[in-house]
mmCIF file of C-alpha atoms in Angstrom:
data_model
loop_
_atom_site.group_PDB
_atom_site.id
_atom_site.type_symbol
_atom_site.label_atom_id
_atom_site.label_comp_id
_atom_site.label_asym_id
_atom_site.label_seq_id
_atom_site.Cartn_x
_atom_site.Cartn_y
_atom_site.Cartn_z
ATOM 1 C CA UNK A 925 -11.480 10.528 -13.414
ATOM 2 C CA UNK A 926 -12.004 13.412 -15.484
ATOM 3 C CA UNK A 927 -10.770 16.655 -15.906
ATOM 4 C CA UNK A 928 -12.635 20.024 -15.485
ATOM 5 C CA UNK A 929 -14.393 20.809 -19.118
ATOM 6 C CA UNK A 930 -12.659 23.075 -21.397
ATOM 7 C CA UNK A 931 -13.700 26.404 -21.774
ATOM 8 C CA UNK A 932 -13.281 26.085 -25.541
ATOM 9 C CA UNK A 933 -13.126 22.667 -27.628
ATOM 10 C CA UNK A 934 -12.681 22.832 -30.638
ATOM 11 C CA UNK A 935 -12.855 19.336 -32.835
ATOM 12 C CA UNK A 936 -11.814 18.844 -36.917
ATOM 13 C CA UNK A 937 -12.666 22.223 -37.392
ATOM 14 C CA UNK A 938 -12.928 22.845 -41.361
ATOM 15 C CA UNK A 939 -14.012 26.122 -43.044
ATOM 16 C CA UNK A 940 -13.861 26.452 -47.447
ATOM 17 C CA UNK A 941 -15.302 29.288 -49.303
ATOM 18 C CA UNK A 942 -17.024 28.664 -52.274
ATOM 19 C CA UNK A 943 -15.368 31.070 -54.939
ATOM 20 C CA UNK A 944 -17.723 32.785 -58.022
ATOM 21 C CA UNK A 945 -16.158 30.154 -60.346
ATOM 22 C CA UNK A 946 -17.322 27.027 -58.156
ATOM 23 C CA UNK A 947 -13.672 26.270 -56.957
ATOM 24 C CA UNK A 948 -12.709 26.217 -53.224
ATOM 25 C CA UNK A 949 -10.280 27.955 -50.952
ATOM 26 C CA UNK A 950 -9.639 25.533 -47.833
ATOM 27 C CA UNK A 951 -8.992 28.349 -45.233
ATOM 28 C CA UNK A 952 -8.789 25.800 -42.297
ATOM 29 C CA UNK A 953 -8.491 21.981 -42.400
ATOM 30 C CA UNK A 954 -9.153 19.565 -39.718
ATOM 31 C CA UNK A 955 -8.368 22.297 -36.572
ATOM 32 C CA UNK A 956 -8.495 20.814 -33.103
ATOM 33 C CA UNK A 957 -7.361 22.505 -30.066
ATOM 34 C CA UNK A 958 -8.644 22.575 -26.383
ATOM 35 C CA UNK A 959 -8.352 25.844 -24.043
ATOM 36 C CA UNK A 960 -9.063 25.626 -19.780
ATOM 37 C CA UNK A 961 -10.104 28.265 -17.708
ATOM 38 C CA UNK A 962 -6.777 29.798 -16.713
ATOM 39 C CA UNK A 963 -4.697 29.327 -19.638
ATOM 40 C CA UNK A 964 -3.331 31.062 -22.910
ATOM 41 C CA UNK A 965 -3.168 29.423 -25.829
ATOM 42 C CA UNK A 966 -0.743 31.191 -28.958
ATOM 43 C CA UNK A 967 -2.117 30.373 -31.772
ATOM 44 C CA UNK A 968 0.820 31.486 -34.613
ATOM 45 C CA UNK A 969 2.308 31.133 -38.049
ATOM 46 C CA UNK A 970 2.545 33.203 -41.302
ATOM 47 C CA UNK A 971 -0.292 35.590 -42.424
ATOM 48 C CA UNK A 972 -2.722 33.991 -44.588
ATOM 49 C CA UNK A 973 -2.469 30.855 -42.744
ATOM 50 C CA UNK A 974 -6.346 30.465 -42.097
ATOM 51 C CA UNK A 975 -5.350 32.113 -38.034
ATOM 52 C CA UNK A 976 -8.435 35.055 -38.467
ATOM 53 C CA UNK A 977 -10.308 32.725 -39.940
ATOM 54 C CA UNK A 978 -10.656 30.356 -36.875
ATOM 55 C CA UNK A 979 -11.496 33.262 -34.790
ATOM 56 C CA UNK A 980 -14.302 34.904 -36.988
ATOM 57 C CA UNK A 981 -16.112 31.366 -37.382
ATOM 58 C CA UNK A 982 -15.794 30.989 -33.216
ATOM 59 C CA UNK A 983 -18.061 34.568 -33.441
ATOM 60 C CA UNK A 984 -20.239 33.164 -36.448
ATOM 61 C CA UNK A 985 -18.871 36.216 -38.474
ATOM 62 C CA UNK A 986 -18.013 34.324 -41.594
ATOM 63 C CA UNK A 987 -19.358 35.281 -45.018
ATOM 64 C CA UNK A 988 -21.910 33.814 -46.503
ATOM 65 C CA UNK A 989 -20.006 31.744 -49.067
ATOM 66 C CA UNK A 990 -18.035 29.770 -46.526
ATOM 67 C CA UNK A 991 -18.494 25.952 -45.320
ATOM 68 C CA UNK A 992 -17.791 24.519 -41.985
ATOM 69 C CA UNK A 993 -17.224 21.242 -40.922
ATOM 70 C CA UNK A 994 -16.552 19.973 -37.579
ATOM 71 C CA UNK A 995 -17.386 21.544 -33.993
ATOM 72 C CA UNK A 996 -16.376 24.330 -31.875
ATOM 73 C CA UNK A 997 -17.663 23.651 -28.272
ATOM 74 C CA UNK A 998 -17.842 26.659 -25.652
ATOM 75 C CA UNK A 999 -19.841 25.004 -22.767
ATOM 76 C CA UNK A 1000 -22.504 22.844 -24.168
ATOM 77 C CA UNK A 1001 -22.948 25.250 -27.616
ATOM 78 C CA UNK A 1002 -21.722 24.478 -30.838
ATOM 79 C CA UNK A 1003 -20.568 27.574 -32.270
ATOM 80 C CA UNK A 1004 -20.791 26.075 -35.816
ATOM 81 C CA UNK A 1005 -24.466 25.288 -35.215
ATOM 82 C CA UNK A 1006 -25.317 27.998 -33.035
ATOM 83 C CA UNK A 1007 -28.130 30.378 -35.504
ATOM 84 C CA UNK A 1008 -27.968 34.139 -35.916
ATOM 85 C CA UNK A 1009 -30.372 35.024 -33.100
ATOM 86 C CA UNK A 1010 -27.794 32.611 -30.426
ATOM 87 C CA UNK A 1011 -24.606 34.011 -31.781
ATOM 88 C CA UNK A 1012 -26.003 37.793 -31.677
ATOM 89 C CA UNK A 1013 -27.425 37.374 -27.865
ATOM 90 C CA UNK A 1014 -25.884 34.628 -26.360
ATOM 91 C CA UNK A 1015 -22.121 34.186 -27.725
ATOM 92 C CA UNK A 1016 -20.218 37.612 -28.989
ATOM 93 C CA UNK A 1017 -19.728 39.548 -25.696
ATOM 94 C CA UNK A 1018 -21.344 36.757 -23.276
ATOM 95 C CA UNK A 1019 -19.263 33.974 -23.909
ATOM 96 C CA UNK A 1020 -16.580 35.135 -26.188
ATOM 97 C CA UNK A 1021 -15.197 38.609 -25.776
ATOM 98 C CA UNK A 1022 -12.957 40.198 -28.903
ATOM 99 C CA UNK A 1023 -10.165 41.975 -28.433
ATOM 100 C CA UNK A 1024 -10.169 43.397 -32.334
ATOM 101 C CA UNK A 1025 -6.783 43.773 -34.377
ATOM 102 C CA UNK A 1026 -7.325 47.543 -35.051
ATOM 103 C CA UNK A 1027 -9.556 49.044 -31.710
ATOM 104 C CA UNK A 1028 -9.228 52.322 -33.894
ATOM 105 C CA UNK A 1029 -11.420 51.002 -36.253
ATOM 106 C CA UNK A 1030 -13.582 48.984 -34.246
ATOM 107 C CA UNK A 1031 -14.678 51.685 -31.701
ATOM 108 C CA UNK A 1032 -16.940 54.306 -33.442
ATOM 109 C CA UNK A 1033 -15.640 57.396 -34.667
ATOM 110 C CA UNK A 1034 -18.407 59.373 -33.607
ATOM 111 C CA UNK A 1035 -19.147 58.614 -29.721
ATOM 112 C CA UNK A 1036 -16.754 58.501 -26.480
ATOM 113 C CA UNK A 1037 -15.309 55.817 -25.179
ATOM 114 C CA UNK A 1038 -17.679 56.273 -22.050
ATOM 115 C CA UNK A 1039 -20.642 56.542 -24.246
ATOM 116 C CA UNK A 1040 -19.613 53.105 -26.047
ATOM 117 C CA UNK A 1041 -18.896 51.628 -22.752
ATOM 118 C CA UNK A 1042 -22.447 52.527 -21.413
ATOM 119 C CA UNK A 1043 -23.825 51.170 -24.672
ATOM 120 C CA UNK A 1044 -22.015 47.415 -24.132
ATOM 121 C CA UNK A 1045 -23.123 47.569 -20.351
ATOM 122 C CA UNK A 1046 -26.770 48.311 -21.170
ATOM 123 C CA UNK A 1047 -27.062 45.536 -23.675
ATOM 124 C CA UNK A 1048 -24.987 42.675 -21.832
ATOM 125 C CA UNK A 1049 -25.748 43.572 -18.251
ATOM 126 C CA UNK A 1050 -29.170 45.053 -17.828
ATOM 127 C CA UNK A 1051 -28.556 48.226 -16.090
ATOM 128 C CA UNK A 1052 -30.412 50.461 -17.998
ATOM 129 C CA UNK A 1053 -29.552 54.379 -16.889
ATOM 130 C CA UNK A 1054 -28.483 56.671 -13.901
ATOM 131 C CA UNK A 1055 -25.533 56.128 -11.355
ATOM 132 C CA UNK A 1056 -25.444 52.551 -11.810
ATOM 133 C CA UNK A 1057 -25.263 53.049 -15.929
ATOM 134 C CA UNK A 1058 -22.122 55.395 -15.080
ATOM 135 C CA UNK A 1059 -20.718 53.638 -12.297
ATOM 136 C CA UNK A 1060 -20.217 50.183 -14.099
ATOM 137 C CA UNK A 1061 -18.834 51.630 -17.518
ATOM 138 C CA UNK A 1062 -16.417 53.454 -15.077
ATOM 139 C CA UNK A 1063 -15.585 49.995 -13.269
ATOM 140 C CA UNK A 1064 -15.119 48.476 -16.446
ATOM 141 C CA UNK A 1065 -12.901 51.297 -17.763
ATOM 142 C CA UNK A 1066 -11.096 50.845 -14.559
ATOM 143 C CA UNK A 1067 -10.718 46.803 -15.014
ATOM 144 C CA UNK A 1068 -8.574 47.417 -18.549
ATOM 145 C CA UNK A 1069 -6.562 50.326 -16.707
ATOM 146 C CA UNK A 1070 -7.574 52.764 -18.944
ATOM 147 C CA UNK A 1071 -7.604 56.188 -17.354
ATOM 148 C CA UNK A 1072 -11.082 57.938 -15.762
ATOM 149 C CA UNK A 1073 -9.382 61.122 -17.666
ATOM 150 C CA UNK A 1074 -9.897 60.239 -20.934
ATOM 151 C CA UNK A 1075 -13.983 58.351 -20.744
ATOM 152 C CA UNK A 1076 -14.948 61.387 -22.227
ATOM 153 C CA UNK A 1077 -12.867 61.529 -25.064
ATOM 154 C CA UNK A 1078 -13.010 59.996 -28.971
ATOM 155 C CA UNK A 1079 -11.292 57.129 -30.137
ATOM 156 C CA UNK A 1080 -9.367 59.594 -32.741
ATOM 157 C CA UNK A 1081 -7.945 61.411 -29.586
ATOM 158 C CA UNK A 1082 -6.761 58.412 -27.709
ATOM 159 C CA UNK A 1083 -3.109 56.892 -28.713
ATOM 160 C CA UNK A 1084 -2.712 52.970 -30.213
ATOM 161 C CA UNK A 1085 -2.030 51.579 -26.578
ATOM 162 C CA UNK A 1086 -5.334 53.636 -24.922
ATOM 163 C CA UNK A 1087 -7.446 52.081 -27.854
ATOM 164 C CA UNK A 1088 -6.370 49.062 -27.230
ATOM 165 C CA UNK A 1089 -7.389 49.396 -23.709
ATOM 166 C CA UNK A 1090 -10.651 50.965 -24.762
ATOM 167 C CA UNK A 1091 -11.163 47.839 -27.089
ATOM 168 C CA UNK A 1092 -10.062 45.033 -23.969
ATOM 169 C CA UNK A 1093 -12.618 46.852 -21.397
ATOM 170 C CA UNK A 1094 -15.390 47.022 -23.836
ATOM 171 C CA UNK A 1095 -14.161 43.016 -24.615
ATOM 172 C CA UNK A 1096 -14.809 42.501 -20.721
ATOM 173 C CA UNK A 1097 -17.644 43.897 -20.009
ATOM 174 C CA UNK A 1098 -19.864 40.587 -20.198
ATOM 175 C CA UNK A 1099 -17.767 38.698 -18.255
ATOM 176 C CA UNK A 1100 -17.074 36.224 -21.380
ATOM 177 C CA UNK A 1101 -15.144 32.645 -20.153
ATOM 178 C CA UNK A 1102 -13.283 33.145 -23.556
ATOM 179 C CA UNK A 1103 -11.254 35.968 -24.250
ATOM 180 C CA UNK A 1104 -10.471 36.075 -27.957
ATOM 181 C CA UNK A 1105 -7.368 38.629 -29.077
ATOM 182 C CA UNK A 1106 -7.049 38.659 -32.883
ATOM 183 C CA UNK A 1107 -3.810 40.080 -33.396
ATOM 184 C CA UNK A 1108 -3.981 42.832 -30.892
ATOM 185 C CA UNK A 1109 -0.228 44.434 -31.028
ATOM 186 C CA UNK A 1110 -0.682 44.846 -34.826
ATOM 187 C CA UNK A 1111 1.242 48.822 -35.070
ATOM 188 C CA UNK A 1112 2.210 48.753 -31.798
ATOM 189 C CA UNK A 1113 5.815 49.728 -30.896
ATOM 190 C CA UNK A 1114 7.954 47.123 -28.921
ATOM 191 C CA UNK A 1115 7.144 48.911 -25.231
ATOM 192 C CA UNK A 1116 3.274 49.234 -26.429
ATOM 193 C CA UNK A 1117 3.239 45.242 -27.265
ATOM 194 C CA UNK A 1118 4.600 44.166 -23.915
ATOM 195 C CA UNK A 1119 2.388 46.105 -22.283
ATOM 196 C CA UNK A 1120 -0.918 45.149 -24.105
ATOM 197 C CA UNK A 1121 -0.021 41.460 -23.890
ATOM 198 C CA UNK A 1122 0.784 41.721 -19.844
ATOM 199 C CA UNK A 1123 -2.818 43.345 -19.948
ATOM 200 C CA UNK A 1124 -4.739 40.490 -21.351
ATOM 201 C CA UNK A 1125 -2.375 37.848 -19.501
ATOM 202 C CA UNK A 1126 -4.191 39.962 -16.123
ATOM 203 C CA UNK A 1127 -7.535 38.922 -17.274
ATOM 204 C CA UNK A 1128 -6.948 35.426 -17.518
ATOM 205 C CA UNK A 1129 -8.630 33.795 -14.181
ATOM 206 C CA UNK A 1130 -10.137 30.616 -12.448
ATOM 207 C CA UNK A 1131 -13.233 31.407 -14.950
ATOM 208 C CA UNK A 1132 -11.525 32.651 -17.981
ATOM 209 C CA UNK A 1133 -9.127 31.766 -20.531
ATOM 210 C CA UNK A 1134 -7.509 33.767 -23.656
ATOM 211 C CA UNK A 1135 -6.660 32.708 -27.232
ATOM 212 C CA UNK A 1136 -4.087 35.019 -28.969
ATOM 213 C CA UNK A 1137 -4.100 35.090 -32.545
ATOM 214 C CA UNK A 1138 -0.534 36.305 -33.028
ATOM 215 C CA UNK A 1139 2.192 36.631 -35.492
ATOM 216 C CA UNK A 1140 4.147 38.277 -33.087
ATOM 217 C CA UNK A 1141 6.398 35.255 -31.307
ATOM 218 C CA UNK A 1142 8.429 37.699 -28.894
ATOM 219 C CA UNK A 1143 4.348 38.334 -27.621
ATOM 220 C CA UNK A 1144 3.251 35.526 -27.602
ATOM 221 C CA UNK A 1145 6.665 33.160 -26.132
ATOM 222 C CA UNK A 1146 5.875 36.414 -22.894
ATOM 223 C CA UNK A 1147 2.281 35.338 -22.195
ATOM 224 C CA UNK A 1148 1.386 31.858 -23.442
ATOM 225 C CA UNK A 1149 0.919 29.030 -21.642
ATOM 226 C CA UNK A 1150 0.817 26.773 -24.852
ATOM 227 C CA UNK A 1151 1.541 27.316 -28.915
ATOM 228 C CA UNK A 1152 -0.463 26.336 -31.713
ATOM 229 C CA UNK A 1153 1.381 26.357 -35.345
ATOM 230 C CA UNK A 1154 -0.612 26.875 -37.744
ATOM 231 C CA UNK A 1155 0.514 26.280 -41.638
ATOM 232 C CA UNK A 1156 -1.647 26.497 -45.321
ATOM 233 C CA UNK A 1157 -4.813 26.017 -42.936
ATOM 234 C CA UNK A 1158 -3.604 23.259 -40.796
ATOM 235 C CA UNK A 1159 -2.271 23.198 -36.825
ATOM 236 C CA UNK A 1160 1.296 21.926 -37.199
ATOM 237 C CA UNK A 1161 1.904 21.447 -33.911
ATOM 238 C CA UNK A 1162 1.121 21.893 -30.470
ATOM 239 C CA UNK A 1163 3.318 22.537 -27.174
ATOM 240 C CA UNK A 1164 3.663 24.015 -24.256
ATOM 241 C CA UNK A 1165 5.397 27.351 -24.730
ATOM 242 C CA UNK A 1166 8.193 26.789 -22.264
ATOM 243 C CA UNK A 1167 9.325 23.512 -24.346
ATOM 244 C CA UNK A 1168 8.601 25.534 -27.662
ATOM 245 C CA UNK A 1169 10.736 28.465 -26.850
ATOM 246 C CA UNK A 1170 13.308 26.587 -24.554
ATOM 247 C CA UNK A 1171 14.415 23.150 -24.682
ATOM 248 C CA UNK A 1172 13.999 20.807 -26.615
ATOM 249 C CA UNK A 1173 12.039 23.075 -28.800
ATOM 250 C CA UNK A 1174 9.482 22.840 -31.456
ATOM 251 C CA UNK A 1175 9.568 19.471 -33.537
ATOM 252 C CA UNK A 1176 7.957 20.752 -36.734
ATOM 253 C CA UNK A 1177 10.248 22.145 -39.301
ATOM 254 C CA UNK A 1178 7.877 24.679 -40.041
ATOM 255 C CA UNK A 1179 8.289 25.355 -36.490
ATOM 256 C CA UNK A 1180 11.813 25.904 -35.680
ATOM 257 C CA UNK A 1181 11.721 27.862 -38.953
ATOM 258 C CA UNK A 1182 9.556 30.083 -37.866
ATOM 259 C CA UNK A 1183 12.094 31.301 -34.250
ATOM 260 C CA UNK A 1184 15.406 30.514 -36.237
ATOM 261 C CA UNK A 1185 13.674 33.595 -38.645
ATOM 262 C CA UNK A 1186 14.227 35.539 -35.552
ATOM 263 C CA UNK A 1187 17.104 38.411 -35.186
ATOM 264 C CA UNK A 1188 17.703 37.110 -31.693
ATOM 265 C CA UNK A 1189 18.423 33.831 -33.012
ATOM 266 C CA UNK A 1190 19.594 32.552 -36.264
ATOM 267 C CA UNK A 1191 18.215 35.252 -38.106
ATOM 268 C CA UNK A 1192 16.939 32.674 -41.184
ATOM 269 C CA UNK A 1193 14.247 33.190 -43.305
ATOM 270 C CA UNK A 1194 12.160 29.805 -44.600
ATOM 271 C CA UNK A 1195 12.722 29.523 -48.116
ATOM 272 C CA UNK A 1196 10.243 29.050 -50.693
ATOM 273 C CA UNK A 1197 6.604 30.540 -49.758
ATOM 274 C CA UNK A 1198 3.458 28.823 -48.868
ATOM 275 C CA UNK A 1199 1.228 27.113 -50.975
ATOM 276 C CA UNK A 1200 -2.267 28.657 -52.384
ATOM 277 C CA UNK A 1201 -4.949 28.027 -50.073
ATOM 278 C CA UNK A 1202 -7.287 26.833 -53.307
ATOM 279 C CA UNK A 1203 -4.823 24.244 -54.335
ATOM 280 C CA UNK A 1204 -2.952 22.436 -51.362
ATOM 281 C CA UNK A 1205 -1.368 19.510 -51.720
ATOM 282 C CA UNK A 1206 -2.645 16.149 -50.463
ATOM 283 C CA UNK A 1207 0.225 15.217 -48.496
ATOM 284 C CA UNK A 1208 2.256 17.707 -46.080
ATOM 285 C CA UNK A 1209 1.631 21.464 -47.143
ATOM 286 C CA UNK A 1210 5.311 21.859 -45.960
ATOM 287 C CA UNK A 1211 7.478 19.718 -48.079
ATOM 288 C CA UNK A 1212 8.225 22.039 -51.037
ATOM 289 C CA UNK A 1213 10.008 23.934 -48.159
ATOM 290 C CA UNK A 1214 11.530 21.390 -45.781
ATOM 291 C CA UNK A 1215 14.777 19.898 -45.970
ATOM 292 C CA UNK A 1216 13.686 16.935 -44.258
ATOM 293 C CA UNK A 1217 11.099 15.955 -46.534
ATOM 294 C CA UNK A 1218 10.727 12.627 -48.452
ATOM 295 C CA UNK A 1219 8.084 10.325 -50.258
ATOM 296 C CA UNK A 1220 6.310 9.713 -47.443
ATOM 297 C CA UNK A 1221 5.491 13.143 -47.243
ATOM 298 C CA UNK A 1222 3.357 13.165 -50.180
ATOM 299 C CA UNK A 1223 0.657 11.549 -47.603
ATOM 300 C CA UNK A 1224 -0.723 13.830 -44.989
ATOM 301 C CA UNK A 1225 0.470 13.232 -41.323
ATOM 302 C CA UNK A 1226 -1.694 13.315 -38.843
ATOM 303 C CA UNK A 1227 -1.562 15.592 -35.335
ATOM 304 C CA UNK A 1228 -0.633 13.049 -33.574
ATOM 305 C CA UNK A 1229 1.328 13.319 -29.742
ATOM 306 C CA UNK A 1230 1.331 17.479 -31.033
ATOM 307 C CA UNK A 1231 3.287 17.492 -33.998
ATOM 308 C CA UNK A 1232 1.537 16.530 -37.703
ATOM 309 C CA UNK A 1233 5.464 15.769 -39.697
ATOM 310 C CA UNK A 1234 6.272 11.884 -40.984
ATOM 311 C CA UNK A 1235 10.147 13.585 -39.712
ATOM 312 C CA UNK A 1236 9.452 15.291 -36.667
ATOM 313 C CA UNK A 1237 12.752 17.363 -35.089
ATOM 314 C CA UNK A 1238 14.517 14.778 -31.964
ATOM 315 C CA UNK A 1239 17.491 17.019 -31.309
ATOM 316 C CA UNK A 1240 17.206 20.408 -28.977
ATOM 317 C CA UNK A 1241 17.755 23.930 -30.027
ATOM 318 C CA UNK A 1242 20.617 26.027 -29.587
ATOM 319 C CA UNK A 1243 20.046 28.338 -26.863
ATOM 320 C CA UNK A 1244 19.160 32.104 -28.879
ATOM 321 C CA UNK A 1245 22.771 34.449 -28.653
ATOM 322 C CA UNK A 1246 22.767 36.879 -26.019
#
């Protein structure tokens, strides 16, 4: 017997860009992740990892020079497949909602938040003008908690955590099964992250699920359900966030280095630095860093029972210090 189908499936997902010179930069490699209705999946590691990436080519908002590979299921659509004309009226707001990194930016300068609100209702819900107009942008203000008081102001007047909310209610409006937060506490103050993350974890439901596209572990270890590790364009490793964070931990090296980099915990940076995304190695991206590697790792390991390391970690974590 089968389970119910994800809400997002996402199968050896592979995105290059062609650069001027004819060389490539391999931005992700062989992704695969699933995501059910009711869940949040943390997907995390270093920037320039290929994380954004993932999430512009699940809104078809890559540039023209890249290459995909692979599939990124949402229902019965292929997002990789999906043309223009699908992506622009069926997908972005409809069936995947974006929670943008900088709601500043993405809101427009020039109109209130009620006037953009109005705008998103009209074109993803139908009603047109009048009470109705008002009365849902209102109910959708009201559904990301941000204040009745301030529909009539400009996103330059609103602080980081009311854009934010601006951003998530105008993300909502569609009713989208997929919730997509691209680093959404980027600027944020400590308070202002909790928050914003225990907002989107309230908008997960029995019809919706939420990938967060994080560096931010303290964010993601309070809301997630599950983690994805992504390193030099490849998932490392996938958990469930209680092991990850508790006991016995995560079993990628690039992993654990990753929370022992924490101040509440060892307080270690990784050595070394990443390789180039135009010139990755065959084997294991990680190991010119890892302490554990050997010649085996000059072959590429395989995500197999959610770890991809020939040497994956057997022994638990310390607990953090108090």
């Amino acid at each position: 017997m089968t389970g119910p189908q994800p809400v997002l499936s996402v199968h050896d997902l592979s995105i290059r860009f062609r650069m001027r010179d004819g060389a490539y930069v391999q931005a992700v490699s062989g992704a695969r992740l699933d995501l059910a209705a009711g869940e949040c999946l943390a997907l995390v590691g270093e920037s320039g990892c290929g994380k954004s990436v993932l999430a512009s080519a699940l809104l078809g908002l890559l540039p023209g020079n890249a290459e995909t590979a692979g599939s990124a299921f949402i229902g019965d659509l292929d997002l990789l497949a999906a043309d223009e004309r699908t992506l622009a009226r069926t997908v972005r707001g409809r069936r995947v909602g974006l929670v943008p990194q900088s709601p500043a930016a993405h809101l427009t300068p020039v109109r209130t938040v009620r006037s953009q609100l109005e705008e998103t209702v009209r074109e993803l819900t139908g009603v047109r003008r009048g009470p109705r107009l008002r009365a849902a942008a209102e109910e959708a203000a009201e559904r990301a908690a941000f204040p009745a008081g301030h529909l009539d102001r400009h996103p330059h007047e609103l602080s980081g955590g009311l854009a934010q909310r601006a951003a998530t209610a105008l993300a909502l409006v569609g009713d989208a099964p997929l919730l997509l937060a691209d680093e959404p506490t980027t600027g944020l103050d400590r308070d202002l992250v909790e928050r914003t993350v225990d907002e989107l974890r309230r908008h997960i439901g029995a019809e919706r699920a939420l990938l967060l596209i994080t560096h931010d572990l303290a964010a993601a270890e309070r809301i997630a359900d599950r983690m994805a590790v992504m390193y030099a364009s490849r998932i490392v490793e996938l958990a469930d966030a209680a092991d990850f964070f508790g006991s016995p931990g995560p079993r990628h090296p690039y992993a654990r280095g990753l929370l022992d980099a924490l101040p509440e915990r060892e307080f270690t940076p990784i050595p070394g630095m990443p390789p180039e995304l135009g010139a990755l190695p065959a084997g294991c991206a990680f190991a010119a860093r890892c302490d554990r590697a050997t010649g085996i790792c000059g072959t590429r390991p395989a995500l197999a029972d959610g770890v991809a390391c020939h040497h994956p970690a057997t022994v638990p974590l310390e607990a953090p210090r108090a």
